[in-house]
């Protein structure tokens, strides 16, 4: 296989190239962009979305989707803040928040499997339910979290910001699960064809529920980082983040139709989205152009992705046709 | 048989009770309360509305749209079919609910908008809410006074609210009007969409590009902890009175703003009077139901409290209760 074809098989390459181009452009437009501090803060800012995007990749690869992650984030943060306020116990608050996030994620998977309702409708319903639960739990009040918790969002270990370290750990686990385990393989097989996966006796139900549970736990970790960074619970937390997360995953090279995906691409996708905001902030752009620029960049990225997929498919078809001609 | 008669008697008593309570409720004035979504300051206004309604013997039917304008449209239509005597509305989006409001108007139901003005609405009979221009102006005036002695170009970071939110727009206008009194001032405006995570990122990026920013104005003081985080990270979190202090102000009156001002990290906050807003909304509705004429615009300016007087005024700050 030629280098060109080998490269075209790496599905996160387009977003990596786009990120590189964006970095070059931004470093030309703003002198402070390429500083170590700014690049570090870009990674810290991207950590929440990137961690959630890793979990979402497993879900989308199974041809699913979870739009309730924003609500899971809100509920997890609410539960943590409430438990901290009422009990003062970090251990209890951390354990309960992460457990709850995992259970809520898994519940989505169970509902989808058991009642065979489309993931979009199921998670739309649970989005409303989880948000309602969070508002009921806190009475829509803001709850500050203890100052020491800030370590999780703003602290450093060995001079590296904690959110970046947590992202690295989640990325390593995600890569291992996706590329080196049967779970990763089965998840892709289910995404390609759930029917064939069932006929091959693959544990479709278990794998699907586990994928949604992974989405839940990564959202739980992200929620705690976000809570620590912002300094307290606010009832608007997590609104709309599901779309940013899904955009990061799709931009990264994971197909919404399932079956094919990339963990590295999702993380780069999240970084790319933060870069746009960062660049506009650094250039002191007018507040009114943000959505136009972000929308346009997303549209261009999606079109490029579509074109590259079509070319890839065309190339495979040409290869197959050539083989048939050769044997004929 | 005896048991059956006993059950029948129980059922009849229950039916009579239901009828009596329905008749009693039919006499009570019913206020339809249509809310955009629930968050801390909104809950503060709602509590004041409910408490005043209870005082006046009114019944409240509350519906929450959770940020969905279409849902709010349907909810208002449902309030009309429930024959409420007046509607108190805090709109998600003026244009989407206008038809439902006009429908209510045609049925003779008075409409009071609260917290979010609906300036172009043909249906609203009265509005009560914050005087956001004055609120922003108070924060801007204080900031301008603090920075008046600085020579040369002065950079000020403004963390905007949602760009389509009238309160956010007005706070920004008021702040900019006041700060414009300073010569050579440059306002760096960053959108946050009322999201503290975005406010945090925007503040980080703004200080990265403009390390000499002298003041920060937050359209909502719930963003002040994010500002504190960034200032701490870049070793610029110095208390009020220190030479290197960055002036921080905000509007709202939340506990976040109160605590930051109390610590001396923020200079002051403009506190909205949520209680008066809620009480006035019910009083306006009552007057309209009685056929009295009322003022169309009823604005309630906030009070600006600084590090020197915020503790003494704790009772007036809704978030500190």
Coordinates of C-alpha atoms in Angstrom, one line a residue:
Chain A
X1 CA 0.0 0.0 0.0
X2 CA 1.4 3.4 -0.9
X3 CA 2.1 6.1 1.7
X4 CA -0.8 8.2 0.4
X5 CA -3.3 5.4 0.8
X6 CA -1.9 4.5 4.2
X7 CA -2.3 8.1 5.3
X8 CA -5.8 8.3 3.9
X9 CA -6.8 5.4 6.2
X10 CA -5.9 7.4 9.3
X11 CA -9.2 9.0 10.0
X12 CA -8.0 11.6 12.5
X13 CA -5.5 13.0 10.0
X14 CA -7.9 15.7 8.5
X15 CA -8.7 17.2 11.9
X16 CA -5.0 17.1 12.9
X17 CA -4.1 18.9 9.7
X18 CA -6.9 21.5 10.2
X19 CA -5.7 22.0 13.8
X20 CA -2.1 22.5 12.6
X21 CA -3.3 25.0 10.0
X22 CA -5.4 26.8 12.6
X23 CA -2.3 27.0 14.9
X24 CA -0.1 28.5 12.2
X25 CA -2.8 31.0 11.2
X26 CA -3.4 32.0 14.8
X27 CA 0.3 32.3 15.6
X28 CA 0.5 34.8 12.7
X29 CA -2.5 36.7 13.8
X30 CA -1.7 36.9 17.5
X31 CA 1.7 37.1 19.1
X32 CA 0.5 35.6 22.3
X33 CA -0.9 32.4 20.7
X34 CA 2.2 30.3 20.6
X35 CA 3.3 31.0 24.1
X36 CA 3.7 28.0 26.4
X37 CA 1.1 29.4 28.9
X38 CA -1.5 29.9 26.2
X39 CA -1.1 26.4 24.7
X40 CA -1.3 25.0 28.2
X41 CA -4.5 26.9 28.8
X42 CA -6.0 25.7 25.5
X43 CA -5.4 22.1 26.7
X44 CA -6.9 22.8 30.1
X45 CA -9.9 24.5 28.5
X46 CA -10.3 21.5 26.1
X47 CA -10.0 18.9 28.8
X48 CA -13.7 18.8 29.8
X49 CA -15.0 18.4 26.3
X50 CA -12.2 16.0 25.3
X51 CA -12.8 13.7 28.2
X52 CA -16.5 13.6 27.4
X53 CA -15.7 13.1 23.7
X54 CA -13.7 10.0 24.5
X55 CA -16.7 8.4 26.1
X56 CA -19.0 9.7 23.4
X57 CA -16.8 8.0 20.7
X58 CA -17.6 4.6 22.1
X59 CA -21.3 5.4 22.0
X60 CA -21.2 6.8 18.4
X61 CA -19.1 3.9 17.2
X62 CA -21.9 1.5 18.2
X63 CA -24.2 3.7 16.0
X64 CA -25.7 5.3 19.0
X65 CA -25.8 8.8 20.4
X66 CA -26.3 10.3 23.9
X67 CA -27.6 13.8 24.0
X68 CA -28.3 13.5 27.8
X69 CA -24.6 13.9 28.7
X70 CA -25.1 17.7 29.4
X71 CA -27.9 16.7 31.8
X72 CA -25.7 13.9 33.4
X73 CA -23.0 16.5 33.8
X74 CA -25.5 18.9 35.5
X75 CA -26.8 16.1 37.8
X76 CA -23.4 14.8 38.7
X77 CA -22.2 18.3 39.6
X78 CA -25.4 19.0 41.6
X79 CA -25.0 15.7 43.5
X80 CA -21.4 16.4 44.3
X81 CA -22.0 20.0 45.4
X82 CA -25.0 19.0 47.5
X83 CA -23.2 16.1 49.2
X84 CA -20.2 18.3 49.9
X85 CA -22.4 20.9 51.4
X86 CA -24.4 18.5 53.5
X87 CA -21.7 16.0 54.6
X88 CA -18.4 17.6 53.9
X89 CA -17.0 14.2 52.9
X90 CA -14.9 14.3 49.7
X91 CA -14.8 10.5 49.5
X92 CA -18.6 10.1 49.7
X93 CA -19.2 13.0 47.3
X94 CA -16.7 11.7 44.7
X95 CA -17.9 8.1 45.0
X96 CA -21.6 8.9 44.7
X97 CA -21.1 11.4 41.9
X98 CA -19.0 9.1 39.7
X99 CA -21.3 6.1 40.5
X100 CA -24.4 8.1 39.7
X101 CA -22.9 9.3 36.4
X102 CA -22.1 5.8 35.4
X103 CA -25.5 4.5 36.4
X104 CA -27.3 7.3 34.5
X105 CA -25.2 6.5 31.4
X106 CA -25.8 2.8 31.7
X107 CA -29.6 3.4 32.2
X108 CA -29.6 5.1 28.7
X109 CA -28.1 1.9 27.3
X110 CA -30.5 -0.4 29.1
X111 CA -33.5 1.6 27.9
X112 CA -32.2 1.6 24.3
X113 CA -31.6 -2.1 24.3
X114 CA -34.7 -3.2 26.3
X115 CA -37.3 -1.1 24.5
X116 CA -35.5 -0.8 21.2
X117 CA -36.2 2.9 21.0
X118 CA -33.8 5.0 18.9
X119 CA -30.9 6.4 21.0
X120 CA -31.8 10.0 20.0
X121 CA -35.4 9.8 21.4
X122 CA -34.4 7.8 24.5
X123 CA -31.6 10.2 25.5
X124 CA -33.8 13.2 24.6
X125 CA -36.3 11.9 27.2
X126 CA -33.6 11.1 29.8
X127 CA -32.0 14.6 29.1
X128 CA -35.2 16.2 30.4
X129 CA -35.5 13.7 33.2
X130 CA -31.9 14.1 34.5
X131 CA -32.1 17.9 34.2
X132 CA -35.3 17.9 36.2
X133 CA -33.7 15.7 38.8
X134 CA -30.8 18.0 39.2
X135 CA -33.0 21.1 39.5
X136 CA -35.1 19.3 42.1
X137 CA -32.0 18.2 44.0
X138 CA -30.6 21.8 44.4
X139 CA -33.8 23.9 44.1
X140 CA -32.0 25.7 41.2
X141 CA -29.7 27.3 43.8
X142 CA -26.0 28.0 43.2
X143 CA -23.8 26.0 45.5
X144 CA -20.1 26.9 46.1
X145 CA -17.6 24.1 46.4
X146 CA -14.7 24.1 48.9
X147 CA -11.6 26.0 47.7
X148 CA -9.4 22.9 48.0
X149 CA -11.5 21.3 45.3
X150 CA -10.0 23.8 43.0
X151 CA -6.9 21.6 42.8
X152 CA -8.8 19.3 40.5
X153 CA -9.5 22.1 38.0
X154 CA -6.7 24.5 38.5
X155 CA -4.0 22.6 40.4
X156 CA -0.7 21.2 39.1
X157 CA 1.2 17.9 39.6
X158 CA 4.8 17.9 38.5
X159 CA 4.2 21.3 36.9
X160 CA 1.4 19.8 34.7
X161 CA -2.2 21.1 35.2
X162 CA -4.3 18.4 36.8
X163 CA -7.1 18.5 34.1
X164 CA -4.4 17.7 31.4
X165 CA -3.1 14.8 33.5
X166 CA -6.7 13.5 33.9
X167 CA -7.2 13.9 30.2
X168 CA -4.0 11.9 29.5
X169 CA -5.2 9.1 31.9
X170 CA -8.7 8.9 30.3
X171 CA -7.1 9.0 26.8
X172 CA -4.7 6.1 27.7
X173 CA -7.6 4.0 29.1
X174 CA -9.8 5.0 26.1
X175 CA -7.1 4.0 23.6
X176 CA -6.5 0.7 25.3
X177 CA -10.2 -0.2 25.4
X178 CA -10.8 0.9 21.8
X179 CA -7.8 -0.7 20.2
X180 CA -6.6 -3.5 22.4
X181 CA -9.8 -5.1 23.8
X182 CA -12.6 -7.3 22.5
X183 CA -15.0 -4.6 23.8
X184 CA -13.5 -2.1 21.3
X185 CA -13.7 -4.6 18.5
X186 CA -17.3 -5.6 19.3
X187 CA -18.4 -2.0 19.7
X188 CA -17.2 -1.3 16.1
X189 CA -18.8 -4.5 14.9
X190 CA -22.1 -3.5 16.4
X191 CA -21.9 -0.1 14.7
X192 CA -21.2 -1.7 11.4
X193 CA -24.2 -4.0 11.7
X194 CA -26.0 -4.8 14.9
X195 CA -27.9 -7.6 13.1
X196 CA -24.7 -9.3 12.0
X197 CA -23.2 -8.8 15.4
X198 CA -26.2 -10.6 17.0
X199 CA -26.0 -13.4 14.4
X200 CA -22.3 -13.8 15.2
X201 CA -23.3 -14.3 18.9
X202 CA -21.5 -11.1 20.0
X203 CA -22.7 -9.7 23.4
X204 CA -24.5 -6.8 21.8
X205 CA -26.6 -5.8 24.8
X206 CA -23.6 -5.9 27.3
X207 CA -21.3 -4.0 24.9
X208 CA -24.0 -1.3 24.2
X209 CA -24.8 -0.8 27.9
X210 CA -21.0 -0.7 28.7
X211 CA -20.5 1.9 26.0
X212 CA -23.2 4.2 27.5
X213 CA -21.8 3.6 31.0
X214 CA -18.4 4.7 29.7
X215 CA -20.1 7.8 28.3
X216 CA -21.5 8.3 31.8
X217 CA -18.3 7.9 33.8
X218 CA -16.3 10.2 31.5
X219 CA -19.1 12.8 31.9
X220 CA -18.8 12.3 35.6
X221 CA -15.0 13.0 35.6
X222 CA -15.5 16.0 33.3
X223 CA -18.3 17.3 35.6
X224 CA -15.9 17.3 38.6
X225 CA -13.2 19.1 36.7
X226 CA -15.7 21.7 35.4
X227 CA -17.1 22.2 38.9
X228 CA -13.6 22.7 40.3
X229 CA -12.7 25.1 37.6
X230 CA -15.8 27.3 37.9
X231 CA -15.7 27.2 41.7
X232 CA -19.3 26.2 42.3
X233 CA -22.5 24.8 40.9
X234 CA -24.7 26.9 38.7
X235 CA -27.9 25.8 37.2
X236 CA -26.8 26.6 33.7
X237 CA -23.9 24.2 33.9
X238 CA -23.7 21.7 31.0
X239 CA -26.4 23.4 28.8
X240 CA -25.5 22.7 25.2
X241 CA -22.3 20.9 25.9
X242 CA -23.6 17.7 24.3
X243 CA -23.5 19.4 20.9
X244 CA -20.0 20.5 21.4
X245 CA -19.0 17.0 22.4
X246 CA -20.7 15.4 19.5
X247 CA -19.2 18.0 17.1
X248 CA -15.7 17.2 18.5
X249 CA -16.2 13.5 18.0
X250 CA -17.6 13.9 14.4
X251 CA -14.9 16.5 13.5
X252 CA -12.3 14.0 14.9
X253 CA -13.2 11.4 12.2
X254 CA -15.8 9.2 13.9
X255 CA -18.7 8.5 11.6
X256 CA -22.2 9.3 13.0
X257 CA -23.4 6.1 11.3
X258 CA -21.1 4.1 13.6
X259 CA -18.7 1.3 12.9
X260 CA -15.6 3.4 12.5
X261 CA -14.1 5.9 15.0
X262 CA -11.0 7.3 16.6
X263 CA -10.3 8.3 20.1
X264 CA -7.3 10.5 19.2
X265 CA -9.4 12.3 16.6
X266 CA -12.1 13.1 19.2
X267 CA -9.5 14.6 21.5
X268 CA -8.0 16.7 18.7
X269 CA -11.6 17.7 17.6
X270 CA -12.2 19.0 21.1
X271 CA -8.9 20.9 21.0
X272 CA -9.8 22.3 17.6
X273 CA -13.1 23.7 18.9
X274 CA -11.4 25.4 21.8
X275 CA -8.8 26.8 19.4
X276 CA -11.5 28.7 17.6
X277 CA -12.7 30.4 20.8
X278 CA -9.2 31.0 22.0
X279 CA -8.1 32.6 18.7
X280 CA -11.2 34.9 18.6
X281 CA -10.5 35.9 22.2
X282 CA -6.9 36.6 21.5
X283 CA -7.7 38.7 18.5
X284 CA -10.3 40.7 20.6
X285 CA -12.8 39.8 17.9
X286 CA -16.3 41.3 18.0
X287 CA -18.6 39.3 20.2
X288 CA -21.1 39.1 17.3
X289 CA -18.8 37.2 15.0
X290 CA -18.1 34.2 17.3
X291 CA -21.0 32.1 16.2
X292 CA -20.5 33.0 12.5
X293 CA -16.9 31.9 12.6
X294 CA -17.5 28.8 14.7
X295 CA -20.5 27.8 12.4
X296 CA -18.5 28.4 9.2
X297 CA -15.4 26.5 10.5
X298 CA -17.6 23.5 11.5
X299 CA -19.3 23.5 8.2
X300 CA -16.0 23.6 6.3
X301 CA -14.7 20.8 8.5
X302 CA -17.8 18.6 7.9
X303 CA -17.7 19.3 4.1
X304 CA -14.0 18.4 4.0
X305 CA -14.7 15.2 6.0
X306 CA -17.6 14.3 3.7
X307 CA -15.4 14.8 0.6
X308 CA -12.5 12.8 2.0
X309 CA -14.9 9.9 2.9
X310 CA -16.5 10.0 -0.6
X311 CA -13.0 9.9 -2.1
X312 CA -12.0 7.1 0.1
X313 CA -15.1 5.1 -0.8
X314 CA -14.5 5.9 -4.5
X315 CA -10.9 4.7 -4.2
X316 CA -12.1 1.4 -2.6
X317 CA -14.6 1.0 -5.4
X318 CA -12.0 1.6 -8.1
X319 CA -9.7 -0.9 -6.4
X320 CA -12.4 -3.5 -6.3
X321 CA -13.3 -2.8 -10.0
X322 CA -9.6 -3.1 -10.9
X323 CA -9.4 -6.5 -9.1
X324 CA -12.6 -7.8 -10.9
X325 CA -11.2 -6.6 -14.3
X326 CA -7.9 -8.3 -13.6
X327 CA -9.5 -11.6 -12.6
X328 CA -12.0 -11.4 -15.5
Chain B
X1 CA -73.9 -4.8 53.4
X2 CA -72.9 -2.6 56.3
X3 CA -69.4 -2.3 54.9
X4 CA -70.8 -1.4 51.5
X5 CA -73.0 1.4 52.9
X6 CA -70.0 2.7 54.8
X7 CA -67.9 2.8 51.6
X8 CA -70.8 4.6 49.7
X9 CA -71.0 7.1 52.5
X10 CA -67.2 7.7 52.3
X11 CA -67.4 8.2 48.6
X12 CA -70.3 10.7 48.9
X13 CA -68.5 12.7 51.5
X14 CA -65.4 12.8 49.3
X15 CA -67.5 14.0 46.3
X16 CA -69.1 16.7 48.5
X17 CA -65.7 17.8 49.7
X18 CA -64.4 18.0 46.1
X19 CA -67.4 20.1 45.0
X20 CA -67.0 22.5 47.9
X21 CA -63.3 22.9 47.3
X22 CA -63.9 23.4 43.6
X23 CA -66.5 26.1 44.3
X24 CA -64.1 27.7 46.7
X25 CA -61.3 27.6 44.2
X26 CA -63.6 29.0 41.5
X27 CA -63.9 32.2 43.5
X28 CA -60.2 32.5 44.0
X29 CA -58.3 34.7 41.6
X30 CA -56.0 32.5 39.5
X31 CA -52.6 33.9 38.3
X32 CA -50.9 32.1 35.5
X33 CA -47.1 32.2 36.0
X34 CA -45.1 31.4 32.9
X35 CA -41.3 31.1 33.6
X36 CA -38.5 30.9 31.1
X37 CA -36.3 28.6 33.2
X38 CA -35.2 28.0 36.8
X39 CA -32.0 29.4 38.2
X40 CA -31.0 31.1 41.4
X41 CA -32.1 34.7 40.8
X42 CA -35.3 33.6 39.0
X43 CA -36.2 31.4 41.9
X44 CA -35.7 34.5 44.1
X45 CA -38.3 36.5 42.1
X46 CA -40.7 33.5 42.0
X47 CA -40.6 33.1 45.8
X48 CA -41.5 36.8 46.1
X49 CA -44.4 36.3 43.6
X50 CA -45.7 33.3 45.4
X51 CA -45.5 34.9 48.8
X52 CA -47.3 38.0 47.7
X53 CA -49.9 36.0 45.9
X54 CA -50.5 33.9 49.0
X55 CA -50.8 37.1 51.0
X56 CA -53.5 38.4 48.6
X57 CA -55.3 35.1 48.5
X58 CA -54.5 34.4 44.9
X59 CA -54.0 30.9 43.4
X60 CA -50.9 30.4 41.2
X61 CA -50.6 28.0 38.3
X62 CA -46.9 27.8 37.5
X63 CA -45.4 26.5 34.3
X64 CA -41.7 26.4 33.4
X65 CA -40.5 26.3 29.8
X66 CA -36.9 25.2 30.6
X67 CA -35.5 27.6 28.0
X68 CA -37.7 26.3 25.2
X69 CA -39.7 29.1 23.5
X70 CA -42.1 26.7 21.7
X71 CA -42.9 25.0 25.0
X72 CA -43.6 28.4 26.6
X73 CA -45.9 29.3 23.7
X74 CA -48.0 26.1 24.4
X75 CA -47.9 26.6 28.1
X76 CA -49.3 30.2 27.8
X77 CA -52.1 28.8 25.6
X78 CA -52.8 26.2 28.2
X79 CA -53.0 28.9 30.9
X80 CA -55.6 30.6 28.7
X81 CA -57.7 27.5 28.5
X82 CA -57.5 27.1 32.3
X83 CA -59.2 30.6 32.4
X84 CA -56.5 32.3 34.5
X85 CA -57.4 35.9 35.6
X86 CA -53.9 37.3 34.7
X87 CA -50.7 36.0 33.3
X88 CA -47.3 36.9 34.7
X89 CA -44.6 36.1 32.1
X90 CA -40.8 36.0 31.9
X91 CA -40.2 35.3 28.3
X92 CA -37.7 32.9 26.7
X93 CA -38.1 34.7 23.4
X94 CA -40.5 37.6 22.7
X95 CA -41.3 36.8 19.1
X96 CA -42.2 33.1 19.7
X97 CA -44.7 33.8 22.4
X98 CA -46.3 36.9 21.0
X99 CA -49.1 35.0 19.3
X100 CA -50.0 33.2 22.5
X101 CA -49.9 36.4 24.4
X102 CA -52.2 38.1 21.9
X103 CA -54.5 35.2 22.2
X104 CA -54.7 35.8 25.9
X105 CA -55.2 39.5 25.4
X106 CA -58.2 38.8 23.1
X107 CA -59.7 36.8 25.9
X108 CA -59.4 39.8 28.1
X109 CA -56.6 38.4 30.3
X110 CA -54.2 41.0 31.5
X111 CA -50.5 40.3 31.0
X112 CA -47.6 41.4 33.2
X113 CA -44.0 40.8 32.0
X114 CA -41.4 40.5 34.7
X115 CA -37.6 40.6 34.7
X116 CA -37.4 40.5 30.9
X117 CA -39.0 43.4 29.1
X118 CA -41.0 42.8 26.0
X119 CA -40.7 46.3 24.4
X120 CA -42.2 45.4 21.1
X121 CA -45.1 43.3 22.4
X122 CA -48.7 44.5 21.6
X123 CA -50.1 42.3 24.3
X124 CA -48.2 43.2 27.5
X125 CA -50.0 45.6 29.8
X126 CA -47.2 46.2 32.2
X127 CA -43.5 45.4 32.8
X128 CA -41.6 45.2 36.1
X129 CA -38.0 44.4 36.3
X130 CA -34.5 45.6 36.9
X131 CA -33.2 48.9 35.5
X132 CA -30.4 47.1 33.8
X133 CA -28.9 50.2 32.1
X134 CA -28.6 51.9 35.5
X135 CA -27.2 48.7 37.1
X136 CA -24.5 48.5 34.5
X137 CA -23.9 52.3 34.8
X138 CA -23.3 52.0 38.6
X139 CA -20.6 49.4 38.1
X140 CA -19.1 51.4 35.2
X141 CA -19.1 54.6 37.2
X142 CA -17.3 53.0 40.1
X143 CA -14.7 51.4 37.7
X144 CA -14.1 54.7 36.0
X145 CA -13.5 56.4 39.4
X146 CA -11.0 53.7 40.4
X147 CA -9.1 54.0 37.2
X148 CA -9.2 57.7 36.8
X149 CA -5.6 58.2 38.0
X150 CA -4.0 55.9 35.5
X151 CA -2.3 57.5 32.6
X152 CA -2.2 56.1 29.1
X153 CA -4.3 53.4 27.5
X154 CA -6.5 51.5 30.0
X155 CA -7.8 48.1 29.1
X156 CA -11.0 46.8 30.7
X157 CA -12.4 43.3 30.2
X158 CA -16.2 43.0 29.9
X159 CA -17.7 39.6 30.3
X160 CA -21.0 39.9 28.3
X161 CA -24.2 37.9 29.1
X162 CA -26.2 36.3 26.3
X163 CA -26.1 38.6 23.2
X164 CA -29.9 38.2 22.7
X165 CA -30.8 38.9 26.3
X166 CA -32.2 42.4 26.9
X167 CA -30.9 42.6 30.5
X168 CA -27.4 41.6 29.3
X169 CA -27.5 44.1 26.5
X170 CA -28.7 46.9 28.8
X171 CA -26.1 46.1 31.5
X172 CA -23.4 46.3 28.8
X173 CA -24.8 49.6 27.5
X174 CA -24.9 51.2 31.0
X175 CA -21.4 50.0 31.8
X176 CA -20.0 51.3 28.5
X177 CA -21.7 54.6 28.8
X178 CA -20.1 55.2 32.2
X179 CA -16.7 53.8 31.4
X180 CA -16.5 56.0 28.3
X181 CA -16.0 59.0 30.6
X182 CA -12.4 57.7 31.0
X183 CA -10.1 59.0 28.3
X184 CA -8.1 56.3 26.4
X185 CA -10.2 53.4 27.6
X186 CA -10.4 50.2 25.6
X187 CA -13.2 47.8 26.4
X188 CA -12.4 44.2 25.5
X189 CA -15.8 42.5 25.3
X190 CA -16.0 38.7 25.4
X191 CA -19.3 36.7 25.0
X192 CA -20.1 34.2 27.7
X193 CA -23.8 33.3 27.1
X194 CA -24.2 33.4 30.9
X195 CA -22.0 30.3 31.1
X196 CA -19.3 30.4 33.8
X197 CA -17.1 27.9 32.0
X198 CA -17.0 30.2 29.0
X199 CA -16.4 33.2 31.2
X200 CA -13.4 31.4 32.7
X201 CA -11.9 30.5 29.3
X202 CA -12.6 34.0 28.0
X203 CA -10.9 35.6 31.0
X204 CA -7.9 33.3 30.7
X205 CA -7.6 34.2 27.0
X206 CA -8.2 37.9 27.5
X207 CA -5.4 38.2 30.1
X208 CA -3.2 36.0 27.9
X209 CA -3.5 38.5 25.0
X210 CA -3.7 41.7 27.2
X211 CA -1.8 41.2 30.4
X212 CA -2.3 44.9 31.4
X213 CA -6.1 44.6 31.8
X214 CA -6.9 46.9 34.8
X215 CA -10.6 46.0 35.4
X216 CA -13.1 43.3 34.8
X217 CA -16.9 43.8 34.6
X218 CA -19.0 40.7 34.8
X219 CA -22.6 41.0 33.5
X220 CA -23.5 38.5 36.2
X221 CA -21.6 38.3 39.4
X222 CA -21.8 34.5 39.3
X223 CA -18.8 34.8 36.9
X224 CA -16.7 36.4 39.6
X225 CA -15.3 33.1 41.0
X226 CA -14.1 32.3 37.5
X227 CA -12.4 35.7 37.4
X228 CA -10.8 35.1 40.8
X229 CA -9.5 31.7 39.6
X230 CA -7.8 33.3 36.6
X231 CA -6.4 36.2 38.6
X232 CA -5.0 33.7 41.2
X233 CA -3.4 31.6 38.4
X234 CA -1.6 34.5 36.9
X235 CA -0.6 35.9 40.4
X236 CA -2.8 39.0 39.9
X237 CA -5.3 38.3 42.7
X238 CA -4.6 41.2 45.0
X239 CA -7.2 42.6 47.4
X240 CA -8.9 45.9 47.1
X241 CA -6.5 48.7 48.2
X242 CA -3.4 47.0 46.9
X243 CA -1.5 48.8 44.1
X244 CA -1.6 45.8 41.8
X245 CA -5.3 45.2 42.4
X246 CA -7.5 44.5 39.3
X247 CA -10.9 46.2 39.7
X248 CA -13.7 43.6 39.6
X249 CA -17.4 44.4 39.6
X250 CA -20.6 42.6 38.6
X251 CA -24.4 42.8 38.6
X252 CA -26.8 40.4 40.2
X253 CA -26.5 39.9 44.0
X254 CA -25.7 36.2 44.2
X255 CA -23.8 34.6 47.0
X256 CA -20.8 34.3 44.6
X257 CA -20.6 38.0 44.2
X258 CA -21.2 38.7 47.9
X259 CA -18.5 36.3 49.1
X260 CA -15.9 37.6 46.5
X261 CA -16.6 41.2 47.7
X262 CA -16.5 40.2 51.3
X263 CA -13.0 38.6 50.6
X264 CA -11.9 41.8 49.0
X265 CA -11.2 40.1 45.7
X266 CA -14.1 41.9 44.0
X267 CA -14.7 45.6 44.5
X268 CA -18.4 45.6 44.6
X269 CA -21.6 44.2 43.1
X270 CA -24.9 45.8 42.0
X271 CA -27.6 43.9 43.8
X272 CA -31.0 43.5 42.0
X273 CA -34.1 43.9 44.2
X274 CA -35.8 40.6 43.4
X275 CA -38.3 40.8 46.3
X276 CA -39.7 44.1 45.1
X277 CA -39.8 42.8 41.5
X278 CA -41.9 39.8 42.5
X279 CA -44.2 41.7 44.8
X280 CA -44.8 44.5 42.2
X281 CA -45.6 41.9 39.5
X282 CA -48.5 40.5 41.6
X283 CA -49.7 44.0 42.6
X284 CA -49.7 45.1 39.0
X285 CA -51.7 42.0 38.0
X286 CA -54.2 42.6 40.9
X287 CA -54.7 46.2 39.8
X288 CA -55.2 45.2 36.1
X289 CA -57.7 42.5 37.1
X290 CA -59.6 45.2 39.1
X291 CA -59.7 47.4 35.9
X292 CA -57.3 50.0 37.3
X293 CA -54.8 51.6 35.0
X294 CA -51.1 51.0 35.7
X295 CA -47.7 52.3 34.5
X296 CA -46.4 50.4 31.5
X297 CA -42.8 50.4 32.6
X298 CA -41.9 49.8 36.2
X299 CA -38.2 49.5 36.6
X300 CA -36.4 48.9 39.9
X301 CA -32.8 50.0 40.0
X302 CA -30.3 47.9 42.0
X303 CA -28.0 49.0 44.7
X304 CA -24.2 49.0 44.4
X305 CA -22.4 47.7 47.5
X306 CA -18.7 47.7 47.9
X307 CA -16.2 46.0 50.2
X308 CA -16.7 48.9 52.7
X309 CA -20.5 48.4 53.1
X310 CA -21.4 45.0 51.8
X311 CA -21.4 43.2 55.1
X312 CA -23.6 45.8 56.8
X313 CA -26.1 45.4 53.9
X314 CA -26.1 41.6 54.0
X315 CA -29.9 41.6 54.7
X316 CA -30.5 43.4 51.3
X317 CA -28.5 40.9 49.3
X318 CA -30.8 38.1 48.1
X319 CA -27.9 35.7 47.5
X320 CA -26.5 36.1 50.9
X321 CA -29.6 34.9 52.7

